[in-house]
Every structure is written in structure tokens, then in C-alpha cells.
Amino acid sequence: MGKVTGFLEIDRQVAKYQPASDRIRHFREFTIPMSDQEVQKQAARCMDCGIPYCHGPTGCPVHNQIPDWNDLVYNGNWDEAIRNLHSTNNFPEFTGRVCPAPCEEACTLNLEDVPVAIKTVEQAIADKAYEMGYIVPQPAVTKTGKKVAIIGSGPAGMAAAQQLARAGHEVHVYERESKPGGLLRYGIPDFKMEKNFIDRRIEQMGGEGVTFHCGINVGVDLPVQQLLDDCDAVLYCGGSETPRDAGIPGVEFAGVHDAMPYLVQQNRRLGRENIDSVGWPSEPILAGGKHVVVVGGGDTASDCVGTAFRQGAVKVTQLDIRPQPPEKEDKLAVWPFWATKMRTSSSQAEGAVREFQVATLEFIGDEDGVLTGVKCCQVDDRRKPIAGTEFIIKADLAFIAIGFRGPFANSVLKDLGDNLVLNTDRRGSTNVVANEKDYKTSVDKLWTAGDVRRGQSLVVWAIREGRQAARAIDEALMGSSVLPR
């Protein structure tokens, strides 16, 4: 728990950012690392709170043992800290960078708005572990002779692959794109997480016996049935990539795009890859010198904002149909759960104009079919347009970032057809049916995990589901399992 009186003696500090005027000139990470001593002081703030909601179901989906590794860091035991962290989380360098940290919302000290800087400490542990050479391949001592195929190499697929390989199985991961990582690599901008961290893990997993097959679109290039015939188990971790249909008139105008093709393109440029990508439009999308409008208020929308600024956008406006949230939540009403309150991402802080309680009525274009503006209006508390409040925002480029409704339907889902039971929820999302205990689908020898099962969610949830699915597969193949849930 760190130092018993640390929370009384030490103020909360988190890693600082480069100034916005500097960081928008490049696509690299811009967080300024804290010294080991500063991190240890922040770990010392972890208090003896009795019930650590931070690592319960309200705080951390993978159940990181946060008080334990805070105490280890405070005492300078970095080696044991990374072992403890790895016992619940395969990739803390990912979550330490991109997780919104519900653990900090659940921290007892958040009742006073000064939670322990858990996310900062987590990233520091992972980065220190790489620096000290603690992260090395951990191949299985004995092999089981069982063969498992994993479709998709996002966080769920990667976590499952590592767990199953360490249990002694022969693991093959099939990835549609040219490099592993899924949307960790192609959806999350480099300024939030540079891709060398993925490369390091892929190298480690290769040393543990995981084989990656890239450029293979399972269900198109390779029938799912062939994997089912050749392997003892197949795990489907295809993610949730189909954009929601916004239903906004004018989407056909040149300059109107879904968010993900834009982010994927930029990540491919930075990775020195061709921008042509399976499933995504290939025309270049660039924001330099343009007025940009982003429809949506979530993380994907924020990533579009930051990317547009770095490409040289003149102005970026973000439209959110939700009311502007309060600056501060009612702690006693919502703690330890995630609170609705005003939050400003690093990308929004770089100069975005944010419009709340605004609906996008239509995209406006000229006679040549080119976008010129976005027609909007204010809405009431039921999200109904308020008459007489219409206005037009100048726009040369617009991105629709209102979420995803399931996996691509033209590969695995199409190949398996009616044999795979799907569920459509109230928001129109189509997910593969499987429970959270055994993760088995309606198809024999086929399991599923991650966003393709639960719908669009956080990286940390994908890691948890990948780990749990690996345990379920190992148990099914061997009769029992030593892998943790």
C-alpha cells in the first residue's frame, strides 16, 4: 500500500505533457517521463483504504493488484513489481498509455479529487522493466501437442496467444493486415502509443513459440473450416470495426469520411506502409490547410482531432450531441463508478472548438459534390432539434466518429453463415454470442473474445477477455488449467 502516511504528505502528480504548440508538430508520444524517485513518491500515496475498489470489478477489468505493486515500487522492488503486474495484465505498457484509468476513478482518494496516479505508475513499471531487461520470452517447459489458431491480433488475440503458448500449446495467429497489433497498431495514433511497444511484445511472443501469419484475411483468403479441421481449437478475436450508420444526409460528398479509415491511413503512413488496406477506402485523406469537423464525442473522435492538428488543419470543431457535463461530479452519488463530468483529452486541449448538445443535420456540398459545410442545430434534453437554432459550420473535411456496430460481415461471419449465432443489441450492434465463462460459440471448436463478443470497449477489457478465453480453451483441451482467469 506504499507509505502509510504518504497520502497526507505527498501531493498527487502525474507525468506532464510537452506544450501543445510543440507536440502538434510531430506524431511521437509527448508525455514527459517522471524520474524513478518521483514515481516512487506517487506510489507511496497508496493508502490503507480497507477495500481497494481500484482493482475490484468497478475499477480494473483485469483486476490489477494495484496496492501490491504500489508498495513494491515505493520500496524500489521493480523486478517484483513487473512480475506482479504481469500476473494480471500481459501488456501494461499498452494500458498504461491508452486506458482511461477507471481505477483512479474508483480510488478512495478520488473522494477528495486526488486519486493515486495509478496509470502513471503502471506505465513507469512497464517501461522500467524493459529498461532493466526484465521482459524476456517465457517459453513453456513442456509442450501439450495441441494446436490453437487465433483469428485477429488485437489486444484480445495477443493476450490469448501469449497465455496459450505459455501453457504449452502450439499457437498460430492470423492477421488480416500486414503487421500484428490490430487496431492497437492501426487505430490508435502514435502520439498516444508508439508502435515499437507492440513490436517488442511480438518479438517476445515469437520467442515463446507464437507464430504470426500476416496478410491473411480469414474467411476470404483462408476458410474458417480449414482452421477448424487443422486445429484443436480456434479463437475468434476479430474486433468491432464496422462504423455505425449516422443516417446524416450528404455523406456522399467528397470530404466526408468515417473516422477509422482516416486513422488507419495515418498510422500506415507513419509505419511506412502503403495506405491501401483491406476493408478501408484507399483515397488519401489529409487535413492540411482545411477546416475540419468531427462528429462524435468519444476517444475515436478525439484521435481524429489530434491527427488533424498534426496534419496542419486550420480549425477543428468537434460536435457532441450530449449536454455539456458538469465540471465536477457528485462523489457520494457515483463513486466508485465512472463519473459523467467534463473531461478534456490532450487532443482537445490542442485547440479544438467543442460544441455540446448539437445535432448534425446534414453535410452541405457544392455543385461539384465537394463538402463545404455542416448544418447543425441545438437539441433539447431528449436530443430533439430545437426549431430556429440551425447554423452552418464551414468544413472542407468531416469525420463521423460515433462508434462501431460489430465485426466486418464479409469475412468470418459470412464464411460461417447461419452456423454462428449472433446477437443484435438495442443499439444495432451485432456481436457473436458466447458467455463470459467458457467463451464458446455455437460452432464446435470455435471460441470468441474481445470486442467481437462484447461490442466496442476498452483495450483493458479485450486483454481480460483474451486471458479468460485462453483459460477456457486450455481447460477444454487438457481437462484442467493452471492459467489464471
Short mmCIF file of C-alpha atoms in Angstrom, two decimals:
data_model
loop_
_atom_site.label_atom_id
_atom_site.label_comp_id
_atom_site.label_asym_id
_atom_site.label_seq_id
_atom_site.Cartn_x
_atom_site.Cartn_y
_atom_site.Cartn_z
CA MET A 1 0.00 0.00 0.00
CA GLY A 2 3.02 2.28 -0.13
CA LYS A 3 3.78 4.61 2.76
CA VAL A 4 1.08 4.57 5.44
CA THR A 5 1.00 8.38 5.73
CA GLY A 6 2.08 9.07 2.16
CA PHE A 7 -1.31 10.37 1.03
CA LEU A 8 -1.12 13.01 3.77
CA GLU A 9 2.44 14.09 3.00
CA ILE A 10 2.75 13.89 -0.79
CA ASP A 11 0.71 15.78 -3.38
CA ARG A 12 -0.65 13.99 -6.44
CA GLN A 13 1.44 14.43 -9.57
CA VAL A 14 1.16 12.85 -12.99
CA ALA A 15 3.51 12.92 -15.95
CA LYS A 16 3.45 16.25 -17.76
CA TYR A 17 2.97 16.85 -21.48
CA GLN A 18 5.03 18.77 -23.98
CA PRO A 19 3.36 22.12 -24.74
CA ALA A 20 0.61 21.82 -27.36
CA SER A 21 2.47 24.19 -29.67
CA ASP A 22 5.38 21.72 -29.72
CA ARG A 23 3.63 18.38 -29.73
CA ILE A 24 1.35 19.09 -32.70
CA ARG A 25 4.49 19.34 -34.85
CA HIS A 26 5.13 15.59 -34.62
CA PHE A 27 3.36 12.24 -34.17
CA ARG A 28 5.55 10.88 -31.39
CA GLU A 29 4.47 10.35 -27.79
CA PHE A 30 4.64 13.64 -25.91
CA THR A 31 4.41 12.55 -22.28
CA ILE A 32 7.48 13.61 -20.28
CA PRO A 33 8.51 10.63 -18.12
CA MET A 34 8.88 11.12 -14.39
CA SER A 35 12.05 10.09 -12.57
CA ASP A 36 12.11 6.84 -10.61
CA GLN A 37 12.11 8.83 -7.37
CA GLU A 38 9.05 10.83 -8.43
CA VAL A 39 7.20 7.64 -9.39
CA GLN A 40 8.09 6.05 -6.06
CA LYS A 41 6.68 9.05 -4.23
CA GLN A 42 3.41 8.73 -6.15
CA ALA A 43 3.26 5.01 -5.37
CA ALA A 44 3.77 5.92 -1.69
CA ARG A 45 0.42 7.74 -1.74
CA CYS A 46 -1.49 4.44 -1.94
CA MET A 47 -3.30 4.32 1.39
CA ASP A 48 -4.61 1.61 3.68
CA CYS A 49 -8.16 2.12 2.45
CA GLY A 50 -9.63 -1.16 3.68
CA ILE A 51 -11.48 -2.06 0.48
CA PRO A 52 -9.34 -1.30 -2.61
CA TYR A 53 -12.07 -0.56 -5.14
CA CYS A 54 -9.32 0.27 -7.65
CA HIS A 55 -8.76 -3.40 -8.51
CA GLY A 56 -12.28 -4.70 -7.99
CA PRO A 57 -14.86 -5.03 -10.76
CA THR A 58 -15.66 -1.32 -10.52
CA GLY A 59 -12.07 -0.22 -11.04
CA CYS A 60 -9.91 -2.55 -13.12
CA PRO A 61 -11.31 -5.12 -15.58
CA VAL A 62 -8.13 -7.24 -15.38
CA HIS A 63 -8.04 -6.92 -11.57
CA ASN A 64 -4.53 -5.47 -11.38
CA GLN A 65 -3.27 -5.80 -7.80
CA ILE A 66 -2.65 -2.08 -7.57
CA PRO A 67 -1.92 -1.69 -3.83
CA ASP A 68 0.59 -4.53 -4.04
CA TRP A 69 2.68 -3.13 -6.86
CA ASN A 70 2.44 0.39 -5.50
CA ASP A 71 4.08 -0.92 -2.33
CA LEU A 72 6.74 -2.75 -4.35
CA VAL A 73 7.56 0.39 -6.35
CA TYR A 74 7.70 2.50 -3.19
CA ASN A 75 10.26 0.07 -1.82
CA GLY A 76 12.27 0.05 -5.06
CA ASN A 77 11.47 -3.56 -5.94
CA TRP A 78 10.84 -3.01 -9.67
CA ASP A 79 11.55 -6.64 -10.59
CA GLU A 80 8.82 -8.00 -8.35
CA ALA A 81 6.50 -5.13 -9.33
CA ILE A 82 6.53 -6.12 -13.01
CA ARG A 83 6.04 -9.79 -12.09
CA ASN A 84 3.02 -8.84 -10.02
CA LEU A 85 1.65 -6.61 -12.79
CA HIS A 86 2.19 -9.29 -15.43
CA SER A 87 0.26 -11.78 -13.31
CA THR A 88 -2.96 -9.98 -14.26
CA ASN A 89 -2.04 -7.90 -17.33
CA ASN A 90 0.03 -9.14 -20.27
CA PHE A 91 0.63 -5.68 -21.69
CA PRO A 92 0.84 -2.94 -19.03
CA GLU A 93 2.79 -0.68 -21.40
CA PHE A 94 -0.35 -0.59 -23.58
CA THR A 95 -2.88 0.04 -20.83
CA GLY A 96 -0.55 2.46 -19.05
CA ARG A 97 -0.77 4.62 -22.16
CA VAL A 98 -4.27 4.25 -23.57
CA CYS A 99 -6.53 3.12 -20.72
CA PRO A 100 -8.84 5.89 -19.34
CA ALA A 101 -7.98 4.63 -15.84
CA PRO A 102 -11.30 3.70 -14.21
CA CYS A 103 -9.06 2.52 -11.35
CA GLU A 104 -8.28 6.14 -10.50
CA GLU A 105 -11.99 6.99 -10.53
CA ALA A 106 -12.51 4.16 -8.00
CA CYS A 107 -9.58 5.19 -5.78
CA THR A 108 -10.65 6.18 -2.27
CA LEU A 109 -8.57 9.34 -2.56
CA ASN A 110 -10.73 10.36 -5.54
CA LEU A 111 -13.35 11.30 -2.97
CA GLU A 112 -11.06 14.31 -2.47
CA ASP A 113 -10.19 14.59 -6.21
CA VAL A 114 -6.59 13.50 -5.61
CA PRO A 115 -6.51 9.80 -6.56
CA VAL A 116 -3.28 7.84 -6.62
CA ALA A 117 -1.57 8.30 -10.02
CA ILE A 118 -2.12 4.62 -10.84
CA LYS A 119 -1.86 4.94 -14.61
CA THR A 120 1.44 6.85 -14.37
CA VAL A 121 2.91 4.23 -12.01
CA GLU A 122 1.72 1.36 -14.22
CA GLN A 123 3.38 2.78 -17.32
CA ALA A 124 6.54 3.51 -15.34
CA ILE A 125 6.73 -0.11 -14.13
CA ALA A 126 6.44 -1.46 -17.67
CA ASP A 127 8.94 1.00 -19.13
CA LYS A 128 11.40 0.35 -16.28
CA ALA A 129 11.04 -3.40 -16.85
CA TYR A 130 12.08 -3.01 -20.48
CA GLU A 131 14.95 -0.74 -19.47
CA MET A 132 16.21 -3.29 -16.94
CA GLY A 133 15.78 -6.27 -19.28
CA TYR A 134 13.11 -7.93 -17.16
CA ILE A 135 10.75 -8.60 -20.09
CA VAL A 136 12.03 -11.69 -21.88
CA PRO A 137 10.38 -14.71 -23.55
CA GLN A 138 8.93 -17.28 -21.15
CA PRO A 139 8.55 -20.42 -23.30
CA ALA A 140 6.69 -23.40 -21.94
CA VAL A 141 8.86 -26.11 -20.38
CA THR A 142 6.70 -28.88 -21.86
CA LYS A 143 4.54 -28.94 -24.97
CA THR A 144 1.00 -30.30 -25.00
CA GLY A 145 0.87 -31.30 -28.66
CA LYS A 146 -2.33 -29.26 -29.08
CA LYS A 147 -2.67 -26.67 -31.84
CA VAL A 148 -4.67 -23.46 -31.47
CA ALA A 149 -5.44 -20.85 -34.15
CA ILE A 150 -6.34 -17.28 -33.24
CA ILE A 151 -8.10 -15.01 -35.72
CA GLY A 152 -7.07 -11.40 -35.09
CA SER A 153 -4.01 -9.95 -33.39
CA GLY A 154 -5.52 -7.10 -31.41
CA PRO A 155 -5.19 -6.96 -27.61
CA ALA A 156 -7.61 -9.88 -27.06
CA GLY A 157 -5.88 -12.10 -29.62
CA MET A 158 -2.41 -11.19 -28.41
CA ALA A 159 -3.25 -11.81 -24.75
CA ALA A 160 -4.84 -15.17 -25.53
CA ALA A 161 -1.93 -16.18 -27.75
CA GLN A 162 0.66 -15.44 -25.07
CA GLN A 163 -1.26 -17.29 -22.38
CA LEU A 164 -1.88 -20.35 -24.54
CA ALA A 165 1.74 -20.51 -25.72
CA ARG A 166 2.96 -20.37 -22.12
CA ALA A 167 0.59 -23.25 -21.34
CA GLY A 168 2.49 -25.32 -23.92
CA HIS A 169 0.16 -25.18 -26.92
CA GLU A 170 1.25 -24.54 -30.50
CA VAL A 171 -0.29 -21.16 -31.29
CA HIS A 172 -0.83 -19.60 -34.72
CA VAL A 173 -2.21 -16.06 -35.03
CA TYR A 174 -3.82 -14.95 -38.30
CA GLU A 175 -3.92 -11.21 -39.05
CA ARG A 176 -5.62 -9.51 -41.99
CA GLU A 177 -3.19 -6.59 -42.03
CA SER A 178 0.50 -6.65 -42.93
CA LYS A 179 1.66 -6.39 -39.31
CA PRO A 180 0.28 -7.69 -36.00
CA GLY A 181 -1.46 -5.48 -33.47
CA GLY A 182 -4.94 -4.95 -34.86
CA LEU A 183 -6.39 -1.57 -34.00
CA LEU A 184 -3.66 -1.10 -31.39
CA ARG A 185 -1.36 -0.61 -34.36
CA TYR A 186 -3.68 0.80 -36.98
CA GLY A 187 -6.39 2.59 -34.99
CA ILE A 188 -4.58 4.24 -32.05
CA PRO A 189 -2.39 7.19 -33.13
CA ASP A 190 1.35 7.10 -32.50
CA PHE A 191 1.14 10.18 -30.30
CA LYS A 192 -0.86 8.07 -27.81
CA MET A 193 1.19 4.89 -28.19
CA GLU A 194 4.20 4.38 -30.42
CA LYS A 195 4.23 1.06 -32.21
CA ASN A 196 7.65 -0.12 -31.07
CA PHE A 197 5.92 -1.35 -27.90
CA ILE A 198 3.81 -3.71 -29.99
CA ASP A 199 6.90 -4.84 -31.91
CA ARG A 200 8.67 -5.67 -28.64
CA ARG A 201 5.80 -7.85 -27.48
CA ILE A 202 5.55 -9.60 -30.85
CA GLU A 203 9.27 -10.40 -30.59
CA GLN A 204 8.80 -11.73 -27.06
CA MET A 205 5.83 -13.85 -28.11
CA GLY A 206 7.79 -15.21 -31.07
CA GLY A 207 10.38 -16.39 -28.55
CA GLU A 208 7.58 -18.15 -26.69
CA GLY A 209 6.53 -20.09 -29.76
CA VAL A 210 3.70 -17.95 -31.16
CA THR A 211 3.65 -17.88 -34.98
CA PHE A 212 2.10 -14.84 -36.68
CA HIS A 213 0.61 -15.15 -40.18
CA CYS A 214 0.00 -11.63 -41.55
CA GLY A 215 -1.77 -10.59 -44.71
CA ILE A 216 -4.28 -13.43 -44.39
CA ASN A 217 -7.94 -12.46 -44.22
CA VAL A 218 -9.55 -15.50 -42.61
CA GLY A 219 -12.91 -16.21 -44.18
CA VAL A 220 -11.71 -14.79 -47.51
CA ASP A 221 -8.16 -15.99 -48.14
CA LEU A 222 -8.43 -18.94 -45.79
CA PRO A 223 -11.69 -20.75 -44.93
CA VAL A 224 -12.54 -20.90 -41.24
CA GLN A 225 -13.43 -24.55 -41.68
CA GLN A 226 -9.85 -25.32 -42.69
CA LEU A 227 -8.61 -23.91 -39.38
CA LEU A 228 -11.27 -25.87 -37.51
CA ASP A 229 -10.17 -29.06 -39.29
CA ASP A 230 -6.44 -28.46 -38.77
CA CYS A 231 -6.51 -27.22 -35.17
CA ASP A 232 -7.77 -28.43 -31.82
CA ALA A 233 -9.30 -25.02 -31.09
CA VAL A 234 -9.90 -21.73 -32.89
CA LEU A 235 -10.36 -18.40 -31.11
CA TYR A 236 -12.07 -15.56 -32.99
CA CYS A 237 -10.89 -12.09 -31.87
CA GLY A 238 -11.94 -10.04 -34.88
CA GLY A 239 -12.75 -6.81 -33.06
CA SER A 240 -15.56 -4.35 -33.76
CA GLU A 241 -14.72 -2.38 -36.89
CA THR A 242 -17.92 -1.68 -38.85
CA PRO A 243 -18.80 2.01 -38.34
CA ARG A 244 -22.26 2.90 -37.15
CA ASP A 245 -24.52 4.38 -39.79
CA ALA A 246 -25.00 8.02 -38.86
CA GLY A 247 -28.01 8.47 -41.15
CA ILE A 248 -26.91 12.02 -41.94
CA PRO A 249 -27.85 13.33 -45.42
CA GLY A 250 -24.89 14.34 -47.58
CA VAL A 251 -22.45 11.59 -46.59
CA GLU A 252 -21.78 11.07 -50.29
CA PHE A 253 -19.99 14.41 -50.65
CA ALA A 254 -16.21 14.29 -51.21
CA GLY A 255 -14.60 15.16 -47.89
CA VAL A 256 -16.98 13.19 -45.65
CA HIS A 257 -15.40 10.07 -44.15
CA ASP A 258 -15.81 7.56 -41.37
CA ALA A 259 -13.18 8.10 -38.70
CA MET A 260 -11.35 4.79 -38.80
CA PRO A 261 -10.11 4.90 -42.43
CA TYR A 262 -8.54 8.26 -41.62
CA LEU A 263 -6.74 6.98 -38.54
CA VAL A 264 -5.67 3.75 -40.23
CA GLN A 265 -4.21 5.68 -43.17
CA GLN A 266 -2.12 7.93 -40.97
CA ASN A 267 -0.81 5.01 -38.93
CA ARG A 268 0.13 3.22 -42.13
CA ARG A 269 1.98 6.30 -43.37
CA LEU A 270 3.95 6.51 -40.14
CA GLY A 271 4.68 2.80 -40.37
CA ARG A 272 5.97 3.34 -43.92
CA GLU A 273 3.27 1.12 -45.34
CA ASN A 274 1.07 1.61 -48.38
CA ILE A 275 -2.16 3.34 -47.32
CA ASP A 276 -4.22 0.75 -49.22
CA SER A 277 -5.75 -1.52 -46.60
CA VAL A 278 -8.17 -4.43 -46.64
CA GLY A 279 -11.66 -3.20 -45.82
CA TRP A 280 -10.83 0.52 -45.82
CA PRO A 281 -11.05 3.19 -48.58
CA SER A 282 -7.69 3.89 -50.24
CA GLU A 283 -8.07 7.52 -51.38
CA PRO A 284 -5.68 9.78 -49.42
CA ILE A 285 -7.37 11.68 -46.58
CA LEU A 286 -5.35 14.68 -45.34
CA ALA A 287 -6.38 17.64 -43.17
CA GLY A 288 -3.58 20.07 -44.02
CA GLY A 289 -4.90 23.61 -44.57
CA LYS A 290 -8.52 22.55 -44.06
CA HIS A 291 -11.43 23.33 -41.79
CA VAL A 292 -12.30 20.03 -40.10
CA VAL A 293 -15.47 18.94 -38.33
CA VAL A 294 -15.55 15.79 -36.20
CA VAL A 295 -18.96 14.33 -35.36
CA GLY A 296 -18.83 12.42 -32.08
CA GLY A 297 -17.55 12.88 -28.54
CA GLY A 298 -15.58 9.72 -27.76
CA ASP A 299 -11.98 8.55 -27.94
CA THR A 300 -12.03 7.90 -31.69
CA ALA A 301 -13.31 11.43 -32.30
CA SER A 302 -10.56 12.82 -30.07
CA ASP A 303 -7.95 10.82 -32.01
CA CYS A 304 -9.24 12.41 -35.24
CA VAL A 305 -8.87 15.84 -33.64
CA GLY A 306 -5.25 15.25 -32.64
CA THR A 307 -4.37 13.73 -36.02
CA ALA A 308 -5.95 16.65 -37.91
CA PHE A 309 -3.95 19.21 -35.91
CA ARG A 310 -0.72 17.34 -36.63
CA GLN A 311 -1.52 17.27 -40.32
CA GLY A 312 -1.91 21.06 -40.30
CA ALA A 313 -5.66 21.67 -40.05
CA VAL A 314 -6.66 25.33 -39.91
CA LYS A 315 -9.52 24.73 -37.48
CA VAL A 316 -11.04 21.66 -35.86
CA THR A 317 -14.58 21.64 -34.47
CA GLN A 318 -15.93 18.69 -32.51
CA LEU A 319 -19.69 18.13 -32.29
CA ASP A 320 -21.20 16.23 -29.36
CA ILE A 321 -24.94 15.60 -29.16
CA ARG A 322 -24.72 15.13 -25.39
CA PRO A 323 -25.16 18.06 -22.98
CA GLN A 324 -22.02 19.64 -21.62
CA PRO A 325 -21.31 17.65 -18.45
CA PRO A 326 -20.71 19.30 -15.07
CA GLU A 327 -17.18 20.28 -14.10
CA LYS A 328 -17.39 18.06 -11.04
CA GLU A 329 -19.47 15.01 -10.23
CA ASP A 330 -21.48 14.29 -7.08
CA LYS A 331 -18.98 11.99 -5.40
CA LEU A 332 -21.35 10.41 -2.93
CA ALA A 333 -23.82 9.57 -5.71
CA VAL A 334 -21.44 7.95 -8.20
CA TRP A 335 -18.15 6.92 -6.54
CA PRO A 336 -16.51 4.42 -7.07
CA PHE A 337 -18.02 4.14 -10.56
CA TRP A 338 -17.02 6.06 -13.68
CA ALA A 339 -18.48 9.54 -13.39
CA THR A 340 -20.02 11.76 -16.05
CA LYS A 341 -18.09 15.01 -15.80
CA MET A 342 -16.26 17.45 -18.03
CA ARG A 343 -13.14 15.77 -19.39
CA THR A 344 -10.69 17.32 -21.83
CA SER A 345 -8.40 15.00 -23.76
CA SER A 346 -4.88 16.03 -24.73
CA SER A 347 -6.05 16.34 -28.35
CA GLN A 348 -8.98 18.58 -27.46
CA ALA A 349 -6.61 20.74 -25.40
CA GLU A 350 -4.59 21.41 -28.55
CA GLY A 351 -7.18 23.90 -29.74
CA ALA A 352 -10.40 22.12 -30.71
CA VAL A 353 -13.68 24.02 -30.65
CA ARG A 354 -16.17 21.84 -28.79
CA GLU A 355 -19.90 22.17 -29.39
CA PHE A 356 -22.19 20.36 -26.93
CA GLN A 357 -25.87 19.46 -27.25
CA VAL A 358 -25.61 19.89 -31.00
CA ALA A 359 -27.04 17.57 -33.67
CA THR A 360 -25.61 17.19 -37.17
CA LEU A 361 -28.50 17.72 -39.58
CA GLU A 362 -26.73 17.34 -42.91
CA PHE A 363 -23.49 17.74 -44.80
CA ILE A 364 -23.57 20.50 -47.39
CA GLY A 365 -21.69 20.41 -50.68
CA ASP A 366 -21.25 22.42 -53.87
CA GLU A 367 -22.35 21.54 -57.39
CA ASP A 368 -19.17 19.52 -57.87
CA GLY A 369 -20.10 17.23 -54.99
CA VAL A 370 -17.44 18.59 -52.62
CA LEU A 371 -18.14 19.23 -48.93
CA THR A 372 -18.40 22.91 -47.98
CA GLY A 373 -20.11 22.88 -44.60
CA VAL A 374 -22.00 21.03 -41.88
CA LYS A 375 -25.53 22.10 -40.96
CA CYS A 376 -26.24 21.75 -37.24
CA CYS A 377 -28.77 22.71 -34.62
CA GLN A 378 -29.14 22.70 -30.89
CA VAL A 379 -31.11 19.87 -29.28
CA ASP A 380 -33.18 19.53 -26.13
CA ASP A 381 -32.62 17.05 -23.31
CA ARG A 382 -34.29 14.33 -25.40
CA ARG A 383 -31.90 15.05 -28.28
CA LYS A 384 -34.70 16.52 -30.38
CA PRO A 385 -33.85 19.52 -32.64
CA ILE A 386 -34.85 22.94 -31.33
CA ALA A 387 -36.52 24.96 -34.06
CA GLY A 388 -34.74 28.16 -35.07
CA THR A 389 -31.32 27.15 -33.73
CA GLU A 390 -29.85 25.94 -37.04
CA PHE A 391 -26.36 27.08 -38.02
CA ILE A 392 -23.70 26.07 -40.54
CA ILE A 393 -20.05 25.36 -39.80
CA LYS A 394 -17.58 25.76 -42.64
CA ALA A 395 -15.95 22.43 -43.41
CA ASP A 396 -13.60 21.04 -46.04
CA LEU A 397 -13.30 17.72 -44.25
CA ALA A 398 -15.68 15.91 -41.89
CA PHE A 399 -15.25 12.71 -39.90
CA ILE A 400 -18.04 10.58 -38.44
CA ALA A 401 -16.88 9.05 -35.16
CA ILE A 402 -19.99 7.73 -33.42
CA GLY A 403 -18.81 4.21 -32.66
CA PHE A 404 -18.85 0.75 -34.17
CA ARG A 405 -21.57 -1.86 -34.55
CA GLY A 406 -19.63 -5.09 -34.88
CA PRO A 407 -17.05 -7.01 -36.91
CA PHE A 408 -16.76 -6.82 -40.67
CA ALA A 409 -19.51 -9.03 -42.09
CA ASN A 410 -17.68 -10.05 -45.29
CA SER A 411 -15.11 -12.42 -43.82
CA VAL A 412 -15.53 -14.78 -40.84
CA LEU A 413 -19.23 -14.03 -40.29
CA LYS A 414 -20.03 -14.57 -43.96
CA ASP A 415 -17.91 -17.71 -44.17
CA LEU A 416 -19.60 -19.36 -41.19
CA GLY A 417 -23.06 -18.17 -42.18
CA ASP A 418 -26.02 -19.35 -40.11
CA ASN A 419 -23.85 -21.78 -38.13
CA LEU A 420 -22.60 -18.90 -35.99
CA VAL A 421 -25.22 -17.48 -33.63
CA LEU A 422 -25.18 -13.68 -33.47
CA ASN A 423 -26.95 -11.19 -31.26
CA THR A 424 -28.15 -7.72 -32.21
CA ASP A 425 -28.48 -5.36 -29.25
CA ARG A 426 -30.71 -2.32 -28.82
CA ARG A 427 -28.14 -0.05 -30.50
CA GLY A 428 -27.97 -2.25 -33.56
CA SER A 429 -24.59 -3.79 -32.77
CA THR A 430 -24.08 -7.34 -34.00
CA ASN A 431 -21.94 -9.49 -31.70
CA VAL A 432 -21.01 -13.16 -31.63
CA VAL A 433 -22.88 -14.99 -28.88
CA ALA A 434 -20.73 -16.56 -26.15
CA ASN A 435 -20.84 -16.33 -22.37
CA GLU A 436 -18.15 -14.99 -20.04
CA LYS A 437 -17.39 -18.38 -18.50
CA ASP A 438 -16.33 -20.62 -21.39
CA TYR A 439 -16.42 -18.16 -24.35
CA LYS A 440 -17.64 -20.95 -26.64
CA THR A 441 -19.66 -20.09 -29.74
CA SER A 442 -22.37 -22.15 -31.41
CA VAL A 443 -19.71 -23.62 -33.74
CA ASP A 444 -17.83 -26.66 -32.47
CA LYS A 445 -14.17 -25.96 -31.56
CA LEU A 446 -14.69 -22.19 -32.03
CA TRP A 447 -14.31 -19.71 -29.16
CA THR A 448 -14.54 -15.92 -29.25
CA ALA A 449 -13.34 -12.99 -27.13
CA GLY A 450 -12.92 -9.22 -27.13
CA ASP A 451 -14.98 -6.60 -28.94
CA VAL A 452 -16.36 -9.15 -31.41
CA ARG A 453 -18.19 -10.70 -28.43
CA ARG A 454 -18.86 -7.83 -26.02
CA GLY A 455 -19.11 -4.95 -28.52
CA GLN A 456 -16.80 -1.95 -28.74
CA SER A 457 -14.97 -1.48 -25.48
CA LEU A 458 -11.63 -0.70 -23.85
CA VAL A 459 -8.26 -2.31 -24.54
CA VAL A 460 -8.17 -3.48 -20.93
CA TRP A 461 -11.45 -5.36 -21.38
CA ALA A 462 -10.07 -7.03 -24.52
CA ILE A 463 -7.00 -8.20 -22.60
CA ARG A 464 -9.19 -9.59 -19.83
CA GLU A 465 -11.41 -11.50 -22.28
CA GLY A 466 -8.39 -12.84 -24.17
CA ARG A 467 -6.90 -14.15 -20.94
CA GLN A 468 -10.16 -15.71 -19.80
CA ALA A 469 -10.81 -17.31 -23.19
CA ALA A 470 -7.28 -18.77 -23.12
CA ARG A 471 -8.03 -20.33 -19.74
CA ALA A 472 -11.31 -21.77 -21.09
CA ILE A 473 -9.59 -23.23 -24.16
CA ASP A 474 -6.75 -24.71 -22.11
CA GLU A 475 -9.24 -26.28 -19.73
CA ALA A 476 -11.28 -27.72 -22.60
CA LEU A 477 -8.22 -29.20 -24.29
CA MET A 478 -6.42 -30.51 -21.21
CA GLY A 479 -9.21 -31.15 -18.69
CA SER A 480 -7.76 -28.60 -16.26
CA SER A 481 -5.71 -25.41 -16.42
CA VAL A 482 -3.17 -23.53 -14.36
CA LEU A 483 -3.81 -20.32 -16.31
CA PRO A 484 -5.46 -17.56 -14.25
CA ARG A 485 -8.87 -16.16 -15.06
#
